[in-house]
Each structure stands twice: as C-alpha cells, then as structure tokens.
C-alpha cells in the first residue's frame, strides 16, 4: 500500500491522467453530448476495460484490500466507497454518496452521476460496470455496451476514487491534498481541500 503523496502521484494520478488524455483524444472525433452516448467502437472498448480495471485497483488501495484476492468483488468496492464518502456527503449536503455529481469540462454544463442507483445487492445497477463486464465476457453479443456513455461515467468514477485516495493519504501524512496537476475533464463543486482552493467558475487556481 502507498504511504505518501509523492507515491500516489507517481503510481496512481499520473496513470489516471494518461487515461483521461486518451479519452480527450477520442473527443476530437466524438463530441461529449448525450446524443453520442451510444456510440461504440473498438477504441472505446479498449479504454473502458483499462479504466474499469484501474477502478478496481484504486478501490483495493483505498480500502486496504488484498490486491491478489480473487474473492473480492464489486460488493466490497461498494462498502469501501460508501465508507470514505461519508465526510464528503456531509460537505456537499448529500444524503447518499450515489447522488454525487461530477461536472464535465469541455461541455455546456454537463454533469454526470457515475454511482447513480448503485446498490450493494444489485451490482447491475451500476450501469457502466455492468456494461464493462458484459463486453469483457461476451464481446460479440455485447459490443454496443462498449459505448461512450459507459466510458465517460467509468472515468468519472475513477476520478472520484483518485480524489478519495489522495484525501486519505493527506489526512495521515499532513501533505498537500490536491495533485500536482488538475483534471482537464472533471471537477466537483463544493469539494473541500485544505491546501489550495480551486475556483470552478473562473477555471483557474487562486
């Protein structure tokens, strides 16, 4: 398990930024809008698999779960996220962590809720995870599930996990609780940080 902010940046945030940049490259050809949500392709499937796989890795890191265990599954990830989202929900005045909204840059005020309707006992309600698994296990029959909507929401969920993991590390080490570079795709209104404040309205560091 990682022990400090520098290690987080090196092993997690930098990789997240690579995944985010890969997605932004797609947006040169597919605009981020709901009318394009069902667009599917081999490159989208490839990215969805990479993002969802990293979602699992970061969940295990966040929850101190056994990285090599084959019995850990999406139900365990639900409990991890629910636990670490408690303080965030209070800050954002949310009753449930599933209601968190992530703002999408490069759009006309688009917001996504990547954890919407997620239930521990009904993992299929996490729609992008269901799509990922269907493509993973039966690509021929479920090629269309490797679509733009699932990829965007999977990446948004991963972005949220990255912020939770850095918050956990910074709380223990008293280090800066923001990464060296901000996301070029997402931000969360009202997310509190100790070391720096970010103005979403002005789109600049203050």
PDB file of C-alpha atoms in Angstrom:
ATOM      1  CA  UNK A   1       0.000   0.000   0.000  1.00  0.00           C
ATOM      2  CA  UNK A   2       1.201   3.513  -0.771  1.00  0.00           C
ATOM      3  CA  UNK A   3       2.311   5.683   2.124  1.00  0.00           C
ATOM      4  CA  UNK A   4       2.672   9.267   0.883  1.00  0.00           C
ATOM      5  CA  UNK A   5       1.530  11.835  -1.651  1.00  0.00           C
ATOM      6  CA  UNK A   6       4.552  11.521  -3.950  1.00  0.00           C
ATOM      7  CA  UNK A   7       3.919   7.813  -4.290  1.00  0.00           C
ATOM      8  CA  UNK A   8       0.268   8.486  -5.062  1.00  0.00           C
ATOM      9  CA  UNK A   9       1.218  10.928  -7.823  1.00  0.00           C
ATOM     10  CA  UNK A  10       3.731   8.531  -9.321  1.00  0.00           C
ATOM     11  CA  UNK A  11       1.708   5.323  -9.155  1.00  0.00           C
ATOM     12  CA  UNK A  12      -1.889   6.490  -9.472  1.00  0.00           C
ATOM     13  CA  UNK A  13      -2.502  10.090 -10.504  1.00  0.00           C
ATOM     14  CA  UNK A  14      -0.071  10.072 -13.432  1.00  0.00           C
ATOM     15  CA  UNK A  15      -1.712   6.931 -14.786  1.00  0.00           C
ATOM     16  CA  UNK A  16      -5.156   8.432 -14.322  1.00  0.00           C
ATOM     17  CA  UNK A  17      -4.040  11.466 -16.327  1.00  0.00           C
ATOM     18  CA  UNK A  18      -2.915   9.145 -19.125  1.00  0.00           C
ATOM     19  CA  UNK A  19      -6.349   7.515 -19.201  1.00  0.00           C
ATOM     20  CA  UNK A  20      -8.001  10.913 -19.166  1.00  0.00           C
ATOM     21  CA  UNK A  21      -5.848  12.134 -22.039  1.00  0.00           C
ATOM     22  CA  UNK A  22      -6.758   9.023 -24.028  1.00  0.00           C
ATOM     23  CA  UNK A  23     -10.416   9.886 -23.552  1.00  0.00           C
ATOM     24  CA  UNK A  24      -9.869  13.521 -24.524  1.00  0.00           C
ATOM     25  CA  UNK A  25      -8.224  12.292 -27.710  1.00  0.00           C
ATOM     26  CA  UNK A  26     -11.465  10.476 -28.577  1.00  0.00           C
ATOM     27  CA  UNK A  27     -13.391  13.721 -28.136  1.00  0.00           C
ATOM     28  CA  UNK A  28     -11.584  15.086 -31.168  1.00  0.00           C
ATOM     29  CA  UNK A  29     -13.938  12.830 -33.125  1.00  0.00           C
ATOM     30  CA  UNK A  30     -16.861  12.256 -30.748  1.00  0.00           C
ATOM     31  CA  UNK A  31     -18.256  15.319 -29.019  1.00  0.00           C
ATOM     32  CA  UNK A  32     -19.257  14.968 -25.364  1.00  0.00           C
ATOM     33  CA  UNK A  33     -23.032  15.110 -25.629  1.00  0.00           C
ATOM     34  CA  UNK A  34     -25.872  12.760 -24.810  1.00  0.00           C
ATOM     35  CA  UNK A  35     -26.730  12.213 -28.462  1.00  0.00           C
ATOM     36  CA  UNK A  36     -23.362  10.455 -28.792  1.00  0.00           C
ATOM     37  CA  UNK A  37     -23.730   8.312 -25.688  1.00  0.00           C
ATOM     38  CA  UNK A  38     -24.485   5.067 -27.541  1.00  0.00           C
ATOM     39  CA  UNK A  39     -21.533   5.366 -29.895  1.00  0.00           C
ATOM     40  CA  UNK A  40     -19.410   2.233 -29.587  1.00  0.00           C
ATOM     41  CA  UNK A  41     -16.091   1.210 -31.088  1.00  0.00           C
ATOM     42  CA  UNK A  42     -13.010  -0.924 -30.502  1.00  0.00           C
ATOM     43  CA  UNK A  43     -11.051   2.003 -29.064  1.00  0.00           C
ATOM     44  CA  UNK A  44     -13.855   2.834 -26.638  1.00  0.00           C
ATOM     45  CA  UNK A  45     -13.977  -0.797 -25.516  1.00  0.00           C
ATOM     46  CA  UNK A  46     -10.225  -0.795 -25.019  1.00  0.00           C
ATOM     47  CA  UNK A  47     -10.370   2.335 -22.886  1.00  0.00           C
ATOM     48  CA  UNK A  48     -13.399   1.133 -20.904  1.00  0.00           C
ATOM     49  CA  UNK A  49     -11.536  -2.033 -19.963  1.00  0.00           C
ATOM     50  CA  UNK A  50      -8.471  -0.057 -18.879  1.00  0.00           C
ATOM     51  CA  UNK A  51     -10.479   2.441 -16.821  1.00  0.00           C
ATOM     52  CA  UNK A  52     -12.666  -0.182 -15.132  1.00  0.00           C
ATOM     53  CA  UNK A  53      -9.613  -2.283 -14.315  1.00  0.00           C
ATOM     54  CA  UNK A  54      -7.938   0.736 -12.705  1.00  0.00           C
ATOM     55  CA  UNK A  55     -11.168   1.434 -10.792  1.00  0.00           C
ATOM     56  CA  UNK A  56     -10.745  -1.972  -9.159  1.00  0.00           C
ATOM     57  CA  UNK A  57      -7.085  -1.352  -8.352  1.00  0.00           C
ATOM     58  CA  UNK A  58      -7.752   2.021  -6.725  1.00  0.00           C
ATOM     59  CA  UNK A  59     -10.698   0.611  -4.753  1.00  0.00           C
ATOM     60  CA  UNK A  60      -8.421  -2.052  -3.330  1.00  0.00           C
ATOM     61  CA  UNK A  61      -5.782   0.527  -2.483  1.00  0.00           C
ATOM     62  CA  UNK A  62      -8.327   2.822  -0.867  1.00  0.00           C
ATOM     63  CA  UNK A  63      -9.815   0.037   1.234  1.00  0.00           C
ATOM     64  CA  UNK A  64      -6.537  -1.761   2.013  1.00  0.00           C
ATOM     65  CA  UNK A  65      -7.924  -4.839   0.272  1.00  0.00           C
ATOM     66  CA  UNK A  66      -5.803  -7.740  -0.893  1.00  0.00           C
ATOM     67  CA  UNK A  67      -4.668  -6.863  -4.402  1.00  0.00           C
ATOM     68  CA  UNK A  68      -4.239 -10.522  -5.357  1.00  0.00           C
ATOM     69  CA  UNK A  69      -7.503 -11.830  -3.932  1.00  0.00           C
ATOM     70  CA  UNK A  70      -9.943 -13.346  -6.413  1.00  0.00           C
ATOM     71  CA  UNK A  71     -12.898 -13.315  -4.000  1.00  0.00           C
ATOM     72  CA  UNK A  72     -13.011  -9.536  -3.641  1.00  0.00           C
ATOM     73  CA  UNK A  73     -15.695  -8.108  -5.905  1.00  0.00           C
ATOM     74  CA  UNK A  74     -17.900  -5.118  -6.646  1.00  0.00           C
ATOM     75  CA  UNK A  75     -19.783  -5.541  -3.346  1.00  0.00           C
ATOM     76  CA  UNK A  76     -16.534  -4.935  -1.464  1.00  0.00           C
ATOM     77  CA  UNK A  77     -15.880  -1.848  -3.561  1.00  0.00           C
ATOM     78  CA  UNK A  78     -19.341  -0.550  -2.680  1.00  0.00           C
ATOM     79  CA  UNK A  79     -18.536  -0.729   1.034  1.00  0.00           C
ATOM     80  CA  UNK A  80     -15.156   0.965   0.558  1.00  0.00           C
ATOM     81  CA  UNK A  81     -16.592   3.903  -1.367  1.00  0.00           C
ATOM     82  CA  UNK A  82     -19.571   4.250   0.945  1.00  0.00           C
ATOM     83  CA  UNK A  83     -17.246   4.446   3.949  1.00  0.00           C
ATOM     84  CA  UNK A  84     -14.901   7.053   2.510  1.00  0.00           C
ATOM     85  CA  UNK A  85     -17.708   9.154   1.072  1.00  0.00           C
ATOM     86  CA  UNK A  86     -19.356   9.829   4.437  1.00  0.00           C
ATOM     87  CA  UNK A  87     -17.447  13.044   5.149  1.00  0.00           C
ATOM     88  CA  UNK A  88     -17.749  14.165   1.536  1.00  0.00           C
ATOM     89  CA  UNK A  89     -21.516  13.728   1.655  1.00  0.00           C
ATOM     90  CA  UNK A  90     -21.683  15.978   4.708  1.00  0.00           C
ATOM     91  CA  UNK A  91     -19.605  18.634   2.979  1.00  0.00           C
ATOM     92  CA  UNK A  92     -21.729  18.510  -0.173  1.00  0.00           C
ATOM     93  CA  UNK A  93     -25.041  18.226   1.702  1.00  0.00           C
ATOM     94  CA  UNK A  94     -25.836  14.880   0.123  1.00  0.00           C
ATOM     95  CA  UNK A  95     -27.969  12.232   1.778  1.00  0.00           C
ATOM     96  CA  UNK A  96     -26.369   9.421  -0.210  1.00  0.00           C
ATOM     97  CA  UNK A  97     -22.990   9.037  -1.884  1.00  0.00           C
ATOM     98  CA  UNK A  98     -24.736   7.770  -5.010  1.00  0.00           C
ATOM     99  CA  UNK A  99     -26.072  11.274  -5.594  1.00  0.00           C
ATOM    100  CA  UNK A 100     -22.685  12.904  -6.104  1.00  0.00           C
ATOM    101  CA  UNK A 101     -22.474  14.913  -9.314  1.00  0.00           C
ATOM    102  CA  UNK A 102     -19.308  15.382 -11.325  1.00  0.00           C
ATOM    103  CA  UNK A 103     -19.051  18.346 -13.664  1.00  0.00           C
ATOM    104  CA  UNK A 104     -17.683  17.669 -17.126  1.00  0.00           C
ATOM    105  CA  UNK A 105     -15.438  20.266 -18.685  1.00  0.00           C
ATOM    106  CA  UNK A 106     -15.496  20.850 -22.453  1.00  0.00           C
ATOM    107  CA  UNK A 107     -19.302  20.731 -22.330  1.00  0.00           C
ATOM    108  CA  UNK A 108     -22.239  23.070 -21.804  1.00  0.00           C
ATOM    109  CA  UNK A 109     -22.547  22.487 -18.033  1.00  0.00           C
ATOM    110  CA  UNK A 110     -22.927  18.718 -18.327  1.00  0.00           C
ATOM    111  CA  UNK A 111     -22.994  16.772 -15.070  1.00  0.00           C
ATOM    112  CA  UNK A 112     -22.793  13.017 -14.572  1.00  0.00           C
ATOM    113  CA  UNK A 113     -23.685  10.781 -11.639  1.00  0.00           C
ATOM    114  CA  UNK A 114     -21.479   7.709 -12.168  1.00  0.00           C
ATOM    115  CA  UNK A 115     -22.610   5.994  -8.949  1.00  0.00           C
ATOM    116  CA  UNK A 116     -26.309   6.616  -9.513  1.00  0.00           C
ATOM    117  CA  UNK A 117     -28.681   3.829  -8.374  1.00  0.00           C
ATOM    118  CA  UNK A 118     -25.810   1.631  -7.191  1.00  0.00           C
ATOM    119  CA  UNK A 119     -26.951  -0.980  -4.673  1.00  0.00           C
ATOM    120  CA  UNK A 120     -24.664  -3.406  -2.864  1.00  0.00           C
ATOM    121  CA  UNK A 121     -27.008  -6.309  -3.533  1.00  0.00           C
ATOM    122  CA  UNK A 122     -27.807  -5.258  -7.094  1.00  0.00           C
ATOM    123  CA  UNK A 123     -24.439  -4.606  -8.660  1.00  0.00           C
ATOM    124  CA  UNK A 124     -26.032  -4.467 -12.108  1.00  0.00           C
ATOM    125  CA  UNK A 125     -27.486  -1.099 -11.107  1.00  0.00           C
ATOM    126  CA  UNK A 126     -24.009   0.357 -11.562  1.00  0.00           C
ATOM    127  CA  UNK A 127     -24.721   0.637 -15.255  1.00  0.00           C
ATOM    128  CA  UNK A 128     -21.246   1.298 -16.619  1.00  0.00           C
ATOM    129  CA  UNK A 129     -19.802  -1.573 -14.567  1.00  0.00           C
ATOM    130  CA  UNK A 130     -22.471  -3.875 -15.968  1.00  0.00           C
ATOM    131  CA  UNK A 131     -21.605  -2.725 -19.467  1.00  0.00           C
ATOM    132  CA  UNK A 132     -17.909  -3.289 -18.835  1.00  0.00           C
ATOM    133  CA  UNK A 133     -18.489  -6.832 -17.609  1.00  0.00           C
ATOM    134  CA  UNK A 134     -20.785  -7.698 -20.478  1.00  0.00           C
ATOM    135  CA  UNK A 135     -18.231  -6.556 -23.027  1.00  0.00           C
ATOM    136  CA  UNK A 136     -15.437  -8.264 -21.117  1.00  0.00           C
ATOM    137  CA  UNK A 137     -17.127 -11.662 -21.023  1.00  0.00           C
ATOM    138  CA  UNK A 138     -19.045 -11.644 -24.289  1.00  0.00           C
ATOM    139  CA  UNK A 139     -17.851  -9.002 -26.709  1.00  0.00           C
ATOM    140  CA  UNK A 140     -19.606 -10.445 -29.757  1.00  0.00           C
ATOM    141  CA  UNK A 141     -23.061 -10.223 -28.202  1.00  0.00           C
ATOM    142  CA  UNK A 142     -22.448  -7.030 -26.226  1.00  0.00           C
ATOM    143  CA  UNK A 143     -20.218  -4.920 -28.454  1.00  0.00           C
ATOM    144  CA  UNK A 144     -22.585  -1.950 -28.164  1.00  0.00           C
ATOM    145  CA  UNK A 145     -22.096  -1.875 -24.369  1.00  0.00           C
ATOM    146  CA  UNK A 146     -18.589  -0.615 -25.007  1.00  0.00           C
ATOM    147  CA  UNK A 147     -20.045   2.817 -25.570  1.00  0.00           C
ATOM    148  CA  UNK A 148     -19.220   6.450 -24.953  1.00  0.00           C
ATOM    149  CA  UNK A 149     -21.623   6.842 -22.027  1.00  0.00           C
ATOM    150  CA  UNK A 150     -20.172   3.905 -20.112  1.00  0.00           C
ATOM    151  CA  UNK A 151     -16.618   5.091 -20.702  1.00  0.00           C
ATOM    152  CA  UNK A 152     -17.353   8.673 -19.607  1.00  0.00           C
ATOM    153  CA  UNK A 153     -19.029   7.533 -16.388  1.00  0.00           C
ATOM    154  CA  UNK A 154     -16.376   4.920 -15.623  1.00  0.00           C
ATOM    155  CA  UNK A 155     -13.709   7.602 -15.946  1.00  0.00           C
ATOM    156  CA  UNK A 156     -15.740   9.945 -13.745  1.00  0.00           C
ATOM    157  CA  UNK A 157     -15.999   7.248 -11.076  1.00  0.00           C
ATOM    158  CA  UNK A 158     -12.253   6.685 -11.251  1.00  0.00           C
ATOM    159  CA  UNK A 159     -11.652  10.423 -10.900  1.00  0.00           C
ATOM    160  CA  UNK A 160     -13.734  10.392  -7.712  1.00  0.00           C
ATOM    161  CA  UNK A 161     -11.724   7.477  -6.310  1.00  0.00           C
ATOM    162  CA  UNK A 162      -8.464   9.274  -7.027  1.00  0.00           C
ATOM    163  CA  UNK A 163      -9.676  12.252  -5.003  1.00  0.00           C
ATOM    164  CA  UNK A 164     -10.758   9.996  -2.138  1.00  0.00           C
ATOM    165  CA  UNK A 165      -7.429   8.183  -2.096  1.00  0.00           C
ATOM    166  CA  UNK A 166      -5.419  11.411  -2.021  1.00  0.00           C
ATOM    167  CA  UNK A 167      -7.652  12.748   0.757  1.00  0.00           C
ATOM    168  CA  UNK A 168      -6.991   9.604   2.791  1.00  0.00           C
ATOM    169  CA  UNK A 169      -3.233   9.855   2.287  1.00  0.00           C
ATOM    170  CA  UNK A 170      -3.087  13.586   3.024  1.00  0.00           C
ATOM    171  CA  UNK A 171      -5.070  13.178   6.228  1.00  0.00           C
ATOM    172  CA  UNK A 172      -2.465  10.751   7.534  1.00  0.00           C
ATOM    173  CA  UNK A 173       0.666  12.477   6.263  1.00  0.00           C
ATOM    174  CA  UNK A 174      -0.428  16.137   6.539  1.00  0.00           C
ATOM    175  CA  UNK A 175       0.675  16.657   2.941  1.00  0.00           C
ATOM    176  CA  UNK A 176      -0.975  18.730   0.226  1.00  0.00           C
ATOM    177  CA  UNK A 177      -4.410  17.308  -0.580  1.00  0.00           C
ATOM    178  CA  UNK A 178      -4.511  18.231  -4.278  1.00  0.00           C
ATOM    179  CA  UNK A 179      -2.452  16.640  -7.080  1.00  0.00           C
ATOM    180  CA  UNK A 180       0.277  18.495  -8.930  1.00  0.00           C
ATOM    181  CA  UNK A 181      -1.942  18.864 -11.983  1.00  0.00           C
ATOM    182  CA  UNK A 182      -5.692  19.285 -12.084  1.00  0.00           C
ATOM    183  CA  UNK A 183      -8.043  17.167 -14.159  1.00  0.00           C
ATOM    184  CA  UNK A 184      -8.650  18.525 -17.644  1.00  0.00           C
ATOM    185  CA  UNK A 185     -12.023  16.815 -17.767  1.00  0.00           C
ATOM    186  CA  UNK A 186     -13.763  16.816 -14.374  1.00  0.00           C
ATOM    187  CA  UNK A 187     -14.357  18.856 -11.239  1.00  0.00           C
ATOM    188  CA  UNK A 188     -16.706  18.579  -8.247  1.00  0.00           C
ATOM    189  CA  UNK A 189     -18.368  21.708  -6.903  1.00  0.00           C
ATOM    190  CA  UNK A 190     -18.007  22.091  -3.161  1.00  0.00           C
ATOM    191  CA  UNK A 191     -15.212  19.576  -2.718  1.00  0.00           C
ATOM    192  CA  UNK A 192     -13.193  20.911   0.209  1.00  0.00           C
ATOM    193  CA  UNK A 193      -9.413  20.926   0.213  1.00  0.00           C
ATOM    194  CA  UNK A 194      -7.052  22.170   2.881  1.00  0.00           C
ATOM    195  CA  UNK A 195      -4.041  23.377   0.950  1.00  0.00           C
ATOM    196  CA  UNK A 196      -5.417  25.044  -2.150  1.00  0.00           C
ATOM    197  CA  UNK A 197      -8.770  26.257  -3.318  1.00  0.00           C
ATOM    198  CA  UNK A 198      -9.975  25.921  -6.868  1.00  0.00           C
ATOM    199  CA  UNK A 199     -12.495  28.243  -8.472  1.00  0.00           C
ATOM    200  CA  UNK A 200     -14.678  26.214 -10.838  1.00  0.00           C
ATOM    201  CA  UNK A 201     -16.382  29.337 -12.094  1.00  0.00           C
ATOM    202  CA  UNK A 202     -13.207  31.144 -13.122  1.00  0.00           C
ATOM    203  CA  UNK A 203     -11.391  27.979 -14.188  1.00  0.00           C
ATOM    204  CA  UNK A 204      -8.111  28.945 -12.573  1.00  0.00           C
ATOM    205  CA  UNK A 205      -6.101  28.356  -9.436  1.00  0.00           C
ATOM    206  CA  UNK A 206      -6.487  31.045  -6.795  1.00  0.00           C
TER     207      UNK A 206
END
